[in-house]
XYZ file of C-alpha atoms in Angstrom:
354
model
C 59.813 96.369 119.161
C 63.273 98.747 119.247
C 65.896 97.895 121.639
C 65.925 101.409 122.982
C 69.670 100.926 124.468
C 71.033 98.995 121.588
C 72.676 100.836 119.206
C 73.609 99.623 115.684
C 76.619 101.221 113.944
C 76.295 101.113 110.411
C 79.766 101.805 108.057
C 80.356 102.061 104.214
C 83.406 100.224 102.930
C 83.900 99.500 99.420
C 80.043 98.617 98.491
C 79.454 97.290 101.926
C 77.572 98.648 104.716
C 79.063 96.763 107.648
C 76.823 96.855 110.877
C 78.247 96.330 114.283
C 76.281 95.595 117.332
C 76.517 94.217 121.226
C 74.752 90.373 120.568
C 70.903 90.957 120.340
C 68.631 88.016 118.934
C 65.950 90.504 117.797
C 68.634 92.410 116.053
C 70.271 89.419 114.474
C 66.718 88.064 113.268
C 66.420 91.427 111.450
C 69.980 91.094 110.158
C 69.276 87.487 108.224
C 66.561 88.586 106.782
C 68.656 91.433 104.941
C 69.777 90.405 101.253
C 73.088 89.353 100.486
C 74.203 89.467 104.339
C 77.192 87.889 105.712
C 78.597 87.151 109.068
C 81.970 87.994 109.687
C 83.273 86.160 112.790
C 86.469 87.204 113.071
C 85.482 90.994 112.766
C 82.473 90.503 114.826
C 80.287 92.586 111.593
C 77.314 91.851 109.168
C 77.870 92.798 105.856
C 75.275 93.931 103.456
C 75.884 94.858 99.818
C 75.104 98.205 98.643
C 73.534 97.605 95.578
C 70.935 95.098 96.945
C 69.396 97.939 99.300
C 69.165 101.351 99.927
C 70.526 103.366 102.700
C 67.020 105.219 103.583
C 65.907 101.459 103.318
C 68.652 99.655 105.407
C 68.129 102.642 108.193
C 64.201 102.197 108.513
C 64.434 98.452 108.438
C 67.116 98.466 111.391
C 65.334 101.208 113.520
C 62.442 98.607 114.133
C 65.134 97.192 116.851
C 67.368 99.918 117.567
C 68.724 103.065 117.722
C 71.008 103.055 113.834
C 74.455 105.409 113.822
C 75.111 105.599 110.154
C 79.018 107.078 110.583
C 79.658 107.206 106.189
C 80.423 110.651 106.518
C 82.126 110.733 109.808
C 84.546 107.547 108.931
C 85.803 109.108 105.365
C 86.721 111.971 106.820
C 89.107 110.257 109.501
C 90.137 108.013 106.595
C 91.481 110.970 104.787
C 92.580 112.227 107.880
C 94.766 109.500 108.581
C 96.358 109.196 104.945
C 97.125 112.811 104.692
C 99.281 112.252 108.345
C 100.516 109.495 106.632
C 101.725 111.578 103.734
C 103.005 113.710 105.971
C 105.506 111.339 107.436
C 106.644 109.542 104.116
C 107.465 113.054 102.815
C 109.127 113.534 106.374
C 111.405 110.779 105.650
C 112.113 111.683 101.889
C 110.663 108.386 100.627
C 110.588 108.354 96.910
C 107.485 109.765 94.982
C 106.826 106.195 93.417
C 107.017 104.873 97.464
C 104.873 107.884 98.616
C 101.843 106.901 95.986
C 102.042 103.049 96.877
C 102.213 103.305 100.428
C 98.850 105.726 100.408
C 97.410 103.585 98.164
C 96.991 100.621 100.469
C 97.263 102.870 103.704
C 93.748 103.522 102.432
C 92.449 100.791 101.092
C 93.502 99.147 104.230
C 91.315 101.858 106.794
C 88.334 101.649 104.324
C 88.220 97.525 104.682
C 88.126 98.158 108.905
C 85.838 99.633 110.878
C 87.325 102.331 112.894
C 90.690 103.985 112.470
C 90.981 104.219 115.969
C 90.794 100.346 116.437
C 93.039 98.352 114.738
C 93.708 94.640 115.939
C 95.786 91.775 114.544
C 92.625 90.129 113.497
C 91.523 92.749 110.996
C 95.433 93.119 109.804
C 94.727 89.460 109.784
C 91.818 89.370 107.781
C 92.975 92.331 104.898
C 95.667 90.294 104.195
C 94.153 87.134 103.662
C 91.755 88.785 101.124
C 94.546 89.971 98.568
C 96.192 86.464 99.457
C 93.211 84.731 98.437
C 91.235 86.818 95.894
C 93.897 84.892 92.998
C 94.129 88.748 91.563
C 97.285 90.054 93.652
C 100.792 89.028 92.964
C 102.978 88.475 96.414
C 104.855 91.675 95.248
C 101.552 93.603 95.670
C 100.971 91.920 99.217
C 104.333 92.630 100.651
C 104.084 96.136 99.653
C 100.709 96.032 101.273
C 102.164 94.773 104.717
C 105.327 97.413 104.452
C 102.704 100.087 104.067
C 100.010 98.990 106.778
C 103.428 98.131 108.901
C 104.805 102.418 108.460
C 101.513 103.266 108.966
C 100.613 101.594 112.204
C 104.483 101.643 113.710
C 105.505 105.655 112.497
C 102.419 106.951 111.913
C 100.365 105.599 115.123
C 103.062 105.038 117.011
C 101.926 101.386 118.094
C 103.539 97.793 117.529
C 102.780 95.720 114.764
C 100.498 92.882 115.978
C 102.629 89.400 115.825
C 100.912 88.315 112.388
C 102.313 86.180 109.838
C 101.165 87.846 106.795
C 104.006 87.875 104.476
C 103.469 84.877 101.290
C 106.232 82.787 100.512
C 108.679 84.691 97.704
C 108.178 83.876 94.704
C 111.334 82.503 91.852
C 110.462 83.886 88.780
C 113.766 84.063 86.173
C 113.993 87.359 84.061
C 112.787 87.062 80.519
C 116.525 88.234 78.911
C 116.465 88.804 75.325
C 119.903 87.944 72.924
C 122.303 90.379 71.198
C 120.545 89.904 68.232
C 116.874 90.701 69.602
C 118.369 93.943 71.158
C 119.672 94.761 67.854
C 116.268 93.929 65.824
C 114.620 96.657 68.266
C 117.069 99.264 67.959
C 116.926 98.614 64.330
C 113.425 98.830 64.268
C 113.311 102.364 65.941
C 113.387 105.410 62.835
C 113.527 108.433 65.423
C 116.941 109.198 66.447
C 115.464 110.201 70.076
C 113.712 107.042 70.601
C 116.742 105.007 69.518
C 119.248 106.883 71.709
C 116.863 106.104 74.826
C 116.569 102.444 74.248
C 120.089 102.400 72.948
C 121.285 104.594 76.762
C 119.467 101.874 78.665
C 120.971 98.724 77.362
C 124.288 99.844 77.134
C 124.626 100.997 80.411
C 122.263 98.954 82.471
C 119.937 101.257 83.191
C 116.380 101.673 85.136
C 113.979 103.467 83.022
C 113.205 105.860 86.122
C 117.222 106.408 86.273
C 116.898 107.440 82.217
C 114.579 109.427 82.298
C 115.931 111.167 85.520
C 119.694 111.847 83.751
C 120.393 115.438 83.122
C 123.397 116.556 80.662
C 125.998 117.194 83.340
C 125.677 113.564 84.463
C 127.698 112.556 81.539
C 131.522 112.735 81.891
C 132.552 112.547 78.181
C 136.131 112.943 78.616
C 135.874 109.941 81.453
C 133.656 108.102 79.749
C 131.105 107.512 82.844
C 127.873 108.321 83.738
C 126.711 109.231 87.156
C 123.649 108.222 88.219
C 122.204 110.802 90.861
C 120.047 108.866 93.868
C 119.367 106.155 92.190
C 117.003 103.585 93.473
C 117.621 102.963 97.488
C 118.866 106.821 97.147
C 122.039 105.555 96.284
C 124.547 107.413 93.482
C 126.801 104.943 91.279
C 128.593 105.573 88.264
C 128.462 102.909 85.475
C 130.437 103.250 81.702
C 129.458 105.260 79.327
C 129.437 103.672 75.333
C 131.651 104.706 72.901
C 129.174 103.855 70.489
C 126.348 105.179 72.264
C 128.313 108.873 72.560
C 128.177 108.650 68.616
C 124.405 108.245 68.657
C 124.505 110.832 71.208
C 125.870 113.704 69.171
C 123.644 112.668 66.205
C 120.496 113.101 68.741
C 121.944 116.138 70.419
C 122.448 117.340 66.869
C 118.589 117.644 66.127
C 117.180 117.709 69.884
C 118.547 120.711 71.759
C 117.637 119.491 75.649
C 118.523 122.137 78.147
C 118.283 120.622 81.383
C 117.409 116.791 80.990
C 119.463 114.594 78.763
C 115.672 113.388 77.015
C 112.889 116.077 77.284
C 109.096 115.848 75.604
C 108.190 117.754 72.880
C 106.891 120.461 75.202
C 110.048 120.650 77.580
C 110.392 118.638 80.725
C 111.307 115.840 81.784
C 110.893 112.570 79.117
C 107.774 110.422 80.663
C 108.325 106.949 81.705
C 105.128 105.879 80.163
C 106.465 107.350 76.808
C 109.652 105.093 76.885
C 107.919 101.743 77.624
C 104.898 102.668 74.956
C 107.842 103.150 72.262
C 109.476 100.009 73.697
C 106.465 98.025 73.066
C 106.012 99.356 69.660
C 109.850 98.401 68.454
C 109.119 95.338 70.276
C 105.733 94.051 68.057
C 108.099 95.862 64.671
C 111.041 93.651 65.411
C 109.094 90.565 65.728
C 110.096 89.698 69.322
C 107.802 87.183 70.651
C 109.181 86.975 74.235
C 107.016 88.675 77.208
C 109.874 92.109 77.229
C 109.683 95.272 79.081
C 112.024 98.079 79.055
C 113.898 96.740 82.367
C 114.241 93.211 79.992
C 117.097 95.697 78.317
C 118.555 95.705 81.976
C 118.526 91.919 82.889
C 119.825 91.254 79.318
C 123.054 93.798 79.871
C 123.286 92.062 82.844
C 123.372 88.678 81.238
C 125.431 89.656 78.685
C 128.184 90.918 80.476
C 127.994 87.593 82.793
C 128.337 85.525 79.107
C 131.398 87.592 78.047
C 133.481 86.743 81.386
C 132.510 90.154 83.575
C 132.766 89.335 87.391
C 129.469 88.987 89.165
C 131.148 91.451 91.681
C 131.590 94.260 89.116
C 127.985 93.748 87.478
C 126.723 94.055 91.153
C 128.500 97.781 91.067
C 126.843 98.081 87.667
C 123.719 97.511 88.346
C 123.930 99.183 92.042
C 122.597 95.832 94.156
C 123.028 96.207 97.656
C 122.889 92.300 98.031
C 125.285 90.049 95.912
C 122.382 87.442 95.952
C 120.036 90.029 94.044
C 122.851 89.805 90.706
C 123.467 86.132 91.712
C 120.190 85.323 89.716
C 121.936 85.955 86.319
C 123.750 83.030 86.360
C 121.097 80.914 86.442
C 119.744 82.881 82.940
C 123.459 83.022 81.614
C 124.031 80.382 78.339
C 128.092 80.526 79.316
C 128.235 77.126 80.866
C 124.713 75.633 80.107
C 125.199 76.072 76.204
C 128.394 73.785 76.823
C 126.898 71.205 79.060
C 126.804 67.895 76.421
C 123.276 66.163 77.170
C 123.769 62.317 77.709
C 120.920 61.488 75.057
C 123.474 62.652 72.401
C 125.629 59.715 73.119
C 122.735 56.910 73.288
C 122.994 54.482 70.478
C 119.379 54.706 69.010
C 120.692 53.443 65.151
């Protein structure tokens, strides 16, 4: 028998329909006979997986108790709503392209796991949160960048305070994987095209981000200064860092047989070089040289960073370098740096074992 003034509203979310309902015992009876259900306490919802029954299915079974108000269509279109205002406001702002693309990312994924966009509590913020924390998949970089983006969203975008939740994980101390002189060597070595050489070659010797390579244009090189500027850099911030003798040798060799008009490294069809390009070549020089150590192309940054620390450079000046707004940030080289643990004399060398 229908509960003619109950009404059960029924949402999609990432293979769930979740159903939401004022407390009704003939409607809960209904709901634990469903397969798969859940309860949700703290978000007051019954969840049902898609692929163990149909919509048409789901809807008939429910109407035996009340009136059903399927809102799939409805919801995605505020969802999409909501992201495109808050694409609005990043571009407003002139947050990067990369920042733009992460923050709608979980802006999204973040309105499809609630119910409503026009009800958002600390409890559901709550809840999200604790699912990347404990699903074992998401690194704590992935989580904070979920919280700065559900944090624009609801404070710029909505205009509302961010509910007093503790939702940021504990920060992780992971030391950079740095890789010797002789490894960078092997890997410029191991690189035959005079393009892909002068890339990797441009990035270790002057410290660089790979974005910040690919980015360079030809009039960001002062030859007869020996510098290179780097334009709104990461933080939007311009520095200038030294540019290689050697490297302006292997310069005029490359500029010799590429003729770039615009960026310093184009693709073979004009444009700007691809990121993805430089860290698939990286890779390959990396499995040719033999290097067994986990390396990325930014490895070629903590290792000129290292380097320079080894050979007597002030922390202060590889700060400039490198363009950290926090000392702290370029602190973490010394604890990589072999200048003063290579000389520390273990005390099992002077044990008389004989």
């Amino acid at each position: 028998m229908r509960s003619s003034e109950t009404t059960i509203k029924v949402v999609k979310r990432k293979g769930q329909y979740l159903c939401s309902f004022p407390y009704d015992s003939k409607i809960v009876q209904v709901m634990r006979q469903l397969p798969g259900r859940t309860w949700h306490a703290k978000e007051m919802v019954w969840a049902i997986p898609e692929e163990s029954i149909r919509a048409d299915e789901l809807q008939q079974k429910l109407e035996t108790v009340a009136t059903v108000d399927f809102e799939f269509e409805l919801n995605n279109r505020a969802i999409t709503r909501e992201v495109a205002r808050g694409e609005e406001y990043l571009r407003r702002q002139r947050y990067s392209q990369h920042t733009i693309k992460s923050y709608l990312y979980h802006i999204r994924l973040f309105l499809e796991h609630i119910p409503s966009c026009q009800e958002i509590n600390s409890d559901q913020i709550a809840h999200y949160i604790s699912c990347i924390a404990e699903s074992g998949v998401y690194s704590c970089s992935y989580q904070n960048v979920a919280v700065n983006a559900i944090k624009f969203y609801i404070e710029t975008v909505c205009g509302h305070k961010m509910p007093p939740v503790t939702l940021r994980p504990k920060r992780e101390k992971h030391l950079p994987t740095v890789l010797s002189e002789l490894e960078v060597a092997a890997i410029i070595r191991s690189l035959t095209n005079i393009k892909h050489k002068a890339i990797i070659s441009l990035i270790y010797s002057a410290g660089l981000r790979v974005s910040e390579a690919v980015n360079l244009k030809i009039t960001d090189l002062e030859f007869d200064r020996s510098l290179i500027r780097i334009v709104q850099g990461k933080g939007k911030k311009d520095r200038i860092v030294p540019l290689s003798g050697r490297f302006c040798a292997m310069l005029q060799e490359y500029r010799k047989e590429y003729q770039s008009k615009t960026w310093l490294f184009e693709g073979q069809k004009g444009g700007m070089y691809t990121v993805r390009s430089i860290q698939s070549l990286f890779h390959e020089a990396c499995v040719r040289a033999k290097i067994t150590k986990k390396a990325t192309v930014h490895t070629l940054r903590h290792s000129y960073a290292t380097h320079l620390l080894e050979k007597g450079t002030d922390l202060r000046i590889i700060q400039e370098l490198l363009g950290h707004s926090s000392s702290k940030t370029t602190e973490i080289y010394t604890h990589v740096s072999t200048r003063f643990i290579s000389k520390v004399r273990s005390p099992f060398d002077e044990l008389e074992l004989d």
